[in-house]
Amino acid sequence: MTRVIKYVFYDILRTRFILLYTAFLLLSTLAMFQLDTDTGKVILSLMNIVLMVVPLVSIVFSTIHFYNSYEFIELMLSQPVNRRVVFLGEYFAVAISLCFSFTIGVGVPVVFYDTGASGFTLLYTGLMLTLVFVSMAFLSSVLTRDKAKAIGVALLFWFYFSLIYDGLLMWIIYSFMDYPLEKVTLALVSLNPVDLARILMLLQLDISALMGYTGAFYKDFFGSSLGLIFSSVILMLWIVLPVWGALRIFKRKDL
C-alpha cells in the first residue's frame, strides 16, 4: 500500500490544482492577518473558509481525481494486487495531499502569528473536515460509474451539510422552541460534521454568550474533556464510516 500511496501522492503534487489550492489558502490567510491585528476576528473570518471552501474543494477534487485515476486503478487490479490496497492507497494519497495543502496554506500563518488555542482548533477542524469530505467523495465515486453523476452526488453532499441542514435545524428549533431541546440539538448537530466543527470553533472564540442558553449548554459540554472526546469520536466516525462503506462497494464492484 505504501508504494501506491507514494506514487499517487507524488502524481497529485505534480498537478497545478494542489499548488493553486495551497497558494489560495496561504495568500488568503496572510492577507487577513495583514488587514486586521485582532487575531480573534481573523480566526472568525478564516472559519468561513474552513467551513465552506475546504469541504467543497476536498469533495470535488477527490471525486474528479478518482475518475481520472480509473485507468491506473484498472491497471493495478490487473496485477495480483488486493482491491483494498489500491482503494485505500488512493484514499490516503488524496487525503494526505489535501491535508498537506491545508497545513501549509493555513497552518503555517496561524502558527507564525501565534493565535493560541483558537488557531489550533481551526487547524484541527479544518483537517478533520478535509478527511470527512474526502471520504464522502470516495463514497459518491463508487456509487456510480458516471463521472457527472458522481460529481452531482458529491455536490449534493456538500450542499446538504453546508447549507440545507442548517435550515432544517433552525426550523426544528423554532417549531419546538417551547420545549427543552438542548440534548436533542446536540444529537442533531452530531449528524452534521460541519455544524460540529462550527460549534467547536465558536466556543473557542468565546462567542457562546451570543447563543443564549443553548450556547451555555454547548460550552459546558464541549468545553469539558468528555465533550472534546465526544466531538473527536463523532468526527472520526464521519471519516471512517463513508470509507468503510465505499470500500465494501468497491470490493464487489465490476469495474
mmCIF file of N, CA and C in Angstrom, residues 45-132:
data_model
loop_
_atom_site.group_PDB
_atom_site.id
_atom_site.type_symbol
_atom_site.label_atom_id
_atom_site.label_comp_id
_atom_site.label_asym_id
_atom_site.label_seq_id
_atom_site.Cartn_x
_atom_site.Cartn_y
_atom_site.Cartn_z
ATOM 1 N N SER A 45 -12.953 34.952 10.549
ATOM 2 C CA SER A 45 -13.044 35.050 9.086
ATOM 3 C C SER A 45 -12.539 33.777 8.415
ATOM 4 N N LEU A 46 -11.441 33.244 8.939
ATOM 5 C CA LEU A 46 -10.899 32.004 8.384
ATOM 6 C C LEU A 46 -11.848 30.833 8.597
ATOM 7 N N MET A 47 -12.648 30.911 9.652
ATOM 8 C CA MET A 47 -13.607 29.848 9.933
ATOM 9 C C MET A 47 -14.577 29.673 8.768
ATOM 10 N N ASN A 48 -14.967 30.792 8.139
ATOM 11 C CA ASN A 48 -15.880 30.710 6.999
ATOM 12 C C ASN A 48 -15.241 29.973 5.823
ATOM 13 N N ILE A 49 -13.939 30.181 5.631
ATOM 14 C CA ILE A 49 -13.226 29.453 4.576
ATOM 15 C C ILE A 49 -13.167 27.973 4.908
ATOM 16 N N VAL A 50 -12.857 27.674 6.169
ATOM 17 C CA VAL A 50 -12.741 26.279 6.599
ATOM 18 C C VAL A 50 -14.075 25.552 6.472
ATOM 19 N N LEU A 51 -15.161 26.226 6.798
ATOM 20 C CA LEU A 51 -16.472 25.574 6.808
ATOM 21 C C LEU A 51 -17.116 25.488 5.427
ATOM 22 N N MET A 52 -16.724 26.350 4.506
ATOM 23 C CA MET A 52 -17.369 26.367 3.192
ATOM 24 C C MET A 52 -16.425 25.933 2.069
ATOM 25 N N VAL A 53 -15.280 26.580 1.963
ATOM 26 C CA VAL A 53 -14.381 26.338 0.830
ATOM 27 C C VAL A 53 -13.659 25.005 0.950
ATOM 28 N N VAL A 54 -13.115 24.716 2.135
ATOM 29 C CA VAL A 54 -12.334 23.488 2.322
ATOM 30 C C VAL A 54 -13.157 22.233 2.031
ATOM 31 N N PRO A 55 -14.377 22.088 2.580
ATOM 32 C CA PRO A 55 -15.179 20.906 2.230
ATOM 33 C C PRO A 55 -15.506 20.823 0.736
ATOM 34 N N LEU A 56 -15.824 21.982 0.121
ATOM 35 C CA LEU A 56 -16.172 21.987 -1.304
ATOM 36 C C LEU A 56 -14.990 21.543 -2.161
ATOM 37 N N VAL A 57 -13.828 22.109 -1.909
ATOM 38 C CA VAL A 57 -12.635 21.746 -2.676
ATOM 39 C C VAL A 57 -12.283 20.282 -2.445
ATOM 40 N N SER A 58 -12.357 19.839 -1.206
ATOM 41 C CA SER A 58 -11.983 18.459 -0.874
ATOM 42 C C SER A 58 -12.864 17.451 -1.594
ATOM 43 N N ILE A 59 -14.175 17.680 -1.572
ATOM 44 C CA ILE A 59 -15.087 16.685 -2.138
ATOM 45 C C ILE A 59 -15.075 16.705 -3.667
ATOM 46 N N VAL A 60 -14.952 17.889 -4.267
ATOM 47 C CA VAL A 60 -14.936 17.973 -5.733
ATOM 48 C C VAL A 60 -13.616 17.442 -6.287
ATOM 49 N N PHE A 61 -12.500 17.876 -5.719
ATOM 50 C CA PHE A 61 -11.196 17.422 -6.205
ATOM 51 C C PHE A 61 -11.049 15.913 -6.059
ATOM 52 N N SER A 62 -11.464 15.368 -4.918
ATOM 53 C CA SER A 62 -11.323 13.928 -4.678
ATOM 54 C C SER A 62 -12.159 13.118 -5.657
ATOM 55 N N THR A 63 -13.365 13.594 -5.950
ATOM 56 C CA THR A 63 -14.229 12.887 -6.898
ATOM 57 C C THR A 63 -13.636 12.901 -8.300
ATOM 58 N N ILE A 64 -13.184 14.069 -8.739
ATOM 59 C CA ILE A 64 -12.583 14.177 -10.075
ATOM 60 C C ILE A 64 -11.321 13.328 -10.162
ATOM 61 N N HIS A 65 -10.502 13.367 -9.121
ATOM 62 C CA HIS A 65 -9.266 12.576 -9.126
ATOM 63 C C HIS A 65 -9.568 11.086 -9.237
ATOM 64 N N PHE A 66 -10.575 10.619 -8.516
ATOM 65 C CA PHE A 66 -10.898 9.188 -8.539
ATOM 66 C C PHE A 66 -11.230 8.738 -9.963
ATOM 67 N N TYR A 67 -12.012 9.532 -10.673
ATOM 68 C CA TYR A 67 -12.389 9.149 -12.040
ATOM 69 C C TYR A 67 -11.236 9.327 -13.017
ATOM 70 N N ASN A 68 -10.393 10.298 -12.787
ATOM 71 C CA ASN A 68 -9.213 10.458 -13.640
ATOM 72 C C ASN A 68 -8.200 9.340 -13.422
ATOM 73 N N SER A 69 -8.305 8.653 -12.288
ATOM 74 C CA SER A 69 -7.372 7.567 -11.959
ATOM 75 C C SER A 69 -7.927 6.193 -12.311
ATOM 76 N N TYR A 70 -9.056 6.156 -13.008
ATOM 77 C CA TYR A 70 -9.699 4.867 -13.297
ATOM 78 C C TYR A 70 -8.788 3.932 -14.091
ATOM 79 N N GLU A 71 -8.068 4.465 -15.079
ATOM 80 C CA GLU A 71 -7.164 3.624 -15.870
ATOM 81 C C GLU A 71 -6.047 3.064 -15.004
ATOM 82 N N PHE A 72 -5.521 3.896 -14.109
ATOM 83 C CA PHE A 72 -4.476 3.427 -13.194
ATOM 84 C C PHE A 72 -5.023 2.353 -12.256
ATOM 85 N N ILE A 73 -6.247 2.564 -11.763
ATOM 86 C CA ILE A 73 -6.861 1.585 -10.865
ATOM 87 C C ILE A 73 -7.073 0.257 -11.590
ATOM 88 N N GLU A 74 -7.575 0.320 -12.829
ATOM 89 C CA GLU A 74 -7.783 -0.904 -13.605
ATOM 90 C C GLU A 74 -6.461 -1.605 -13.890
ATOM 91 N N LEU A 75 -5.415 -0.825 -14.165
ATOM 92 C CA LEU A 75 -4.093 -1.407 -14.404
ATOM 93 C C LEU A 75 -3.581 -2.114 -13.156
ATOM 94 N N MET A 76 -3.740 -1.483 -12.008
ATOM 95 C CA MET A 76 -3.283 -2.086 -10.755
ATOM 96 C C MET A 76 -4.063 -3.360 -10.432
ATOM 97 N N LEU A 77 -5.360 -3.337 -10.712
ATOM 98 C CA LEU A 77 -6.187 -4.506 -10.396
ATOM 99 C C LEU A 77 -5.956 -5.654 -11.369
ATOM 100 N N SER A 78 -5.346 -5.362 -12.518
ATOM 101 C CA SER A 78 -4.989 -6.443 -13.442
ATOM 102 C C SER A 78 -3.764 -7.207 -12.952
ATOM 103 N N GLN A 79 -3.081 -6.628 -11.978
ATOM 104 C CA GLN A 79 -1.942 -7.276 -11.337
ATOM 105 C C GLN A 79 -2.431 -7.998 -10.076
ATOM 106 N N PRO A 80 -1.600 -8.857 -9.521
ATOM 107 C CA PRO A 80 -2.003 -9.544 -8.271
ATOM 108 C C PRO A 80 -1.958 -8.604 -7.063
ATOM 109 N N VAL A 81 -2.814 -7.587 -7.101
ATOM 110 C CA VAL A 81 -2.872 -6.599 -6.023
ATOM 111 C C VAL A 81 -4.285 -6.593 -5.453
ATOM 112 N N ASN A 82 -4.381 -6.600 -4.145
ATOM 113 C CA ASN A 82 -5.675 -6.610 -3.473
ATOM 114 C C ASN A 82 -6.424 -5.306 -3.736
ATOM 115 N N ARG A 83 -7.736 -5.397 -3.946
ATOM 116 C CA ARG A 83 -8.544 -4.198 -4.182
ATOM 117 C C ARG A 83 -8.488 -3.246 -2.993
ATOM 118 N N ARG A 84 -8.450 -3.799 -1.820
ATOM 119 C CA ARG A 84 -8.393 -2.980 -0.604
ATOM 120 C C ARG A 84 -7.139 -2.111 -0.603
ATOM 121 N N VAL A 85 -6.017 -2.680 -1.033
ATOM 122 C CA VAL A 85 -4.752 -1.942 -1.068
ATOM 123 C C VAL A 85 -4.832 -0.783 -2.057
ATOM 124 N N VAL A 86 -5.392 -1.040 -3.235
ATOM 125 C CA VAL A 86 -5.500 0.003 -4.262
ATOM 126 C C VAL A 86 -6.430 1.122 -3.806
ATOM 127 N N PHE A 87 -7.589 0.739 -3.282
ATOM 128 C CA PHE A 87 -8.579 1.739 -2.874
ATOM 129 C C PHE A 87 -8.057 2.602 -1.732
ATOM 130 N N LEU A 88 -7.553 1.967 -0.685
ATOM 131 C CA LEU A 88 -7.052 2.731 0.462
ATOM 132 C C LEU A 88 -5.797 3.518 0.103
ATOM 133 N N GLY A 89 -4.995 2.987 -0.819
ATOM 134 C CA GLY A 89 -3.829 3.736 -1.285
ATOM 135 C C GLY A 89 -4.235 5.033 -1.961
ATOM 136 N N GLU A 90 -5.263 4.954 -2.815
ATOM 137 C CA GLU A 90 -5.802 6.156 -3.457
ATOM 138 C C GLU A 90 -6.363 7.121 -2.416
ATOM 139 N N TYR A 91 -7.115 6.580 -1.472
ATOM 140 C CA TYR A 91 -7.746 7.437 -0.460
ATOM 141 C C TYR A 91 -6.701 8.174 0.376
ATOM 142 N N PHE A 92 -5.738 7.441 0.897
ATOM 143 C CA PHE A 92 -4.738 8.068 1.768
ATOM 144 C C PHE A 92 -3.881 9.071 1.008
ATOM 145 N N ALA A 93 -3.589 8.795 -0.246
ATOM 146 C CA ALA A 93 -2.784 9.731 -1.035
ATOM 147 C C ALA A 93 -3.522 11.053 -1.239
ATOM 148 N N VAL A 94 -4.807 10.972 -1.588
ATOM 149 C CA VAL A 94 -5.605 12.184 -1.775
ATOM 150 C C VAL A 94 -5.763 12.933 -0.457
ATOM 151 N N ALA A 95 -6.071 12.188 0.604
ATOM 152 C CA ALA A 95 -6.272 12.809 1.916
ATOM 153 C C ALA A 95 -5.000 13.500 2.401
ATOM 154 N N ILE A 96 -3.870 12.836 2.244
ATOM 155 C CA ILE A 96 -2.597 13.409 2.699
ATOM 156 C C ILE A 96 -2.254 14.663 1.899
ATOM 157 N N SER A 97 -2.474 14.629 0.589
ATOM 158 C CA SER A 97 -2.130 15.789 -0.245
ATOM 159 C C SER A 97 -2.986 17.006 0.107
ATOM 160 N N LEU A 98 -4.285 16.802 0.326
ATOM 161 C CA LEU A 98 -5.163 17.922 0.689
ATOM 162 C C LEU A 98 -4.870 18.428 2.098
ATOM 163 N N CYS A 99 -4.579 17.521 3.013
ATOM 164 C CA CYS A 99 -4.201 17.939 4.371
ATOM 165 C C CYS A 99 -2.873 18.688 4.354
ATOM 166 N N PHE A 100 -1.963 18.251 3.494
ATOM 167 C CA PHE A 100 -0.678 18.933 3.341
ATOM 168 C C PHE A 100 -0.890 20.365 2.854
ATOM 169 N N SER A 101 -1.762 20.540 1.863
ATOM 170 C CA SER A 101 -2.058 21.880 1.342
ATOM 171 C C SER A 101 -2.674 22.766 2.410
ATOM 172 N N PHE A 102 -3.614 22.206 3.171
ATOM 173 C CA PHE A 102 -4.272 22.989 4.215
ATOM 174 C C PHE A 102 -3.285 23.373 5.318
ATOM 175 N N THR A 103 -2.418 22.447 5.675
ATOM 176 C CA THR A 103 -1.439 22.723 6.729
ATOM 177 C C THR A 103 -0.480 23.828 6.316
ATOM 178 N N ILE A 104 -0.022 23.782 5.065
ATOM 179 C CA ILE A 104 0.882 24.826 4.569
ATOM 180 C C ILE A 104 0.140 26.147 4.403
ATOM 181 N N GLY A 105 -1.036 26.095 3.799
ATOM 182 C CA GLY A 105 -1.765 27.314 3.475
ATOM 183 C C GLY A 105 -2.347 28.042 4.665
ATOM 184 N N VAL A 106 -2.839 27.296 5.642
ATOM 185 C CA VAL A 106 -3.464 27.906 6.819
ATOM 186 C C VAL A 106 -2.626 27.695 8.075
ATOM 187 N N GLY A 107 -2.081 26.501 8.223
ATOM 188 C CA GLY A 107 -1.360 26.166 9.456
ATOM 189 C C GLY A 107 -0.123 27.000 9.710
ATOM 190 N N VAL A 108 0.684 27.199 8.672
ATOM 191 C CA VAL A 108 1.932 27.957 8.848
ATOM 192 C C VAL A 108 1.661 29.396 9.294
ATOM 193 N N PRO A 109 0.773 30.150 8.624
ATOM 194 C CA PRO A 109 0.483 31.513 9.104
ATOM 195 C C PRO A 109 -0.134 31.541 10.499
ATOM 196 N N VAL A 110 -1.024 30.588 10.795
ATOM 197 C CA VAL A 110 -1.670 30.553 12.110
ATOM 198 C C VAL A 110 -0.645 30.330 13.212
ATOM 199 N N VAL A 111 0.292 29.432 12.982
ATOM 200 C CA VAL A 111 1.340 29.185 13.978
ATOM 201 C C VAL A 111 2.280 30.382 14.065
ATOM 202 N N PHE A 112 2.601 30.980 12.919
ATOM 203 C CA PHE A 112 3.522 32.119 12.889
ATOM 204 C C PHE A 112 2.969 33.304 13.668
ATOM 205 N N TYR A 113 1.677 33.565 13.531
ATOM 206 C CA TYR A 113 1.057 34.699 14.223
ATOM 207 C C TYR A 113 0.594 34.348 15.633
ATOM 208 N N ASP A 114 0.870 33.125 16.072
ATOM 209 C CA ASP A 114 0.627 32.713 17.460
ATOM 210 C C ASP A 114 -0.807 33.032 17.903
ATOM 211 N N THR A 115 -1.762 32.334 17.311
ATOM 212 C CA THR A 115 -3.176 32.593 17.594
ATOM 213 C C THR A 115 -3.706 31.822 18.800
ATOM 214 N N GLY A 116 -2.881 30.976 19.385
ATOM 215 C CA GLY A 116 -3.299 30.268 20.592
ATOM 216 C C GLY A 116 -4.228 29.098 20.320
ATOM 217 N N ALA A 117 -5.089 28.803 21.312
ATOM 218 C CA ALA A 117 -5.966 27.632 21.236
ATOM 219 C C ALA A 117 -6.951 27.722 20.078
ATOM 220 N N SER A 118 -7.455 28.922 19.792
ATOM 221 C CA SER A 118 -8.427 29.075 18.702
ATOM 222 C C SER A 118 -7.804 28.723 17.352
ATOM 223 N N GLY A 119 -6.532 29.069 17.179
ATOM 224 C CA GLY A 119 -5.850 28.741 15.932
ATOM 225 C C GLY A 119 -5.666 27.249 15.753
ATOM 226 N N PHE A 120 -5.285 26.566 16.825
ATOM 227 C CA PHE A 120 -5.102 25.115 16.740
ATOM 228 C C PHE A 120 -6.440 24.404 16.556
ATOM 229 N N THR A 121 -7.506 24.961 17.133
ATOM 230 C CA THR A 121 -8.838 24.394 16.901
ATOM 231 C C THR A 121 -9.232 24.552 15.443
ATOM 232 N N LEU A 122 -8.884 25.702 14.848
ATOM 233 C CA LEU A 122 -9.147 25.926 13.427
ATOM 234 C C LEU A 122 -8.417 24.894 12.572
ATOM 235 N N LEU A 123 -7.157 24.642 12.891
ATOM 236 C CA LEU A 123 -6.381 23.652 12.145
ATOM 237 C C LEU A 123 -6.977 22.259 12.306
ATOM 238 N N TYR A 124 -7.343 21.928 13.533
ATOM 239 C CA TYR A 124 -7.903 20.605 13.817
ATOM 240 C C TYR A 124 -9.201 20.385 13.047
ATOM 241 N N THR A 125 -10.119 21.345 13.136
ATOM 242 C CA THR A 125 -11.404 21.196 12.452
ATOM 243 C C THR A 125 -11.230 21.206 10.931
ATOM 244 N N GLY A 126 -10.300 22.010 10.438
ATOM 245 C CA GLY A 126 -10.054 22.049 9.000
ATOM 246 C C GLY A 126 -9.536 20.727 8.468
ATOM 247 N N LEU A 127 -8.596 20.129 9.195
ATOM 248 C CA LEU A 127 -8.051 18.836 8.780
ATOM 249 C C LEU A 127 -9.104 17.738 8.867
ATOM 250 N N MET A 128 -9.902 17.767 9.930
ATOM 251 C CA MET A 128 -10.942 16.754 10.091
ATOM 252 C C MET A 128 -12.002 16.880 9.001
ATOM 253 N N LEU A 129 -12.411 18.108 8.678
ATOM 254 C CA LEU A 129 -13.397 18.299 7.616
ATOM 255 C C LEU A 129 -12.834 17.891 6.255
ATOM 256 N N THR A 130 -11.552 18.117 6.051
ATOM 257 C CA THR A 130 -10.917 17.661 4.814
ATOM 258 C C THR A 130 -11.049 16.153 4.670
ATOM 259 N N LEU A 131 -10.728 15.431 5.736
ATOM 260 C CA LEU A 131 -10.808 13.968 5.706
ATOM 261 C C LEU A 131 -12.249 13.490 5.556
ATOM 262 N N VAL A 132 -13.173 14.171 6.234
ATOM 263 C CA VAL A 132 -14.593 13.791 6.151
ATOM 264 C C VAL A 132 -15.092 13.888 4.713
#
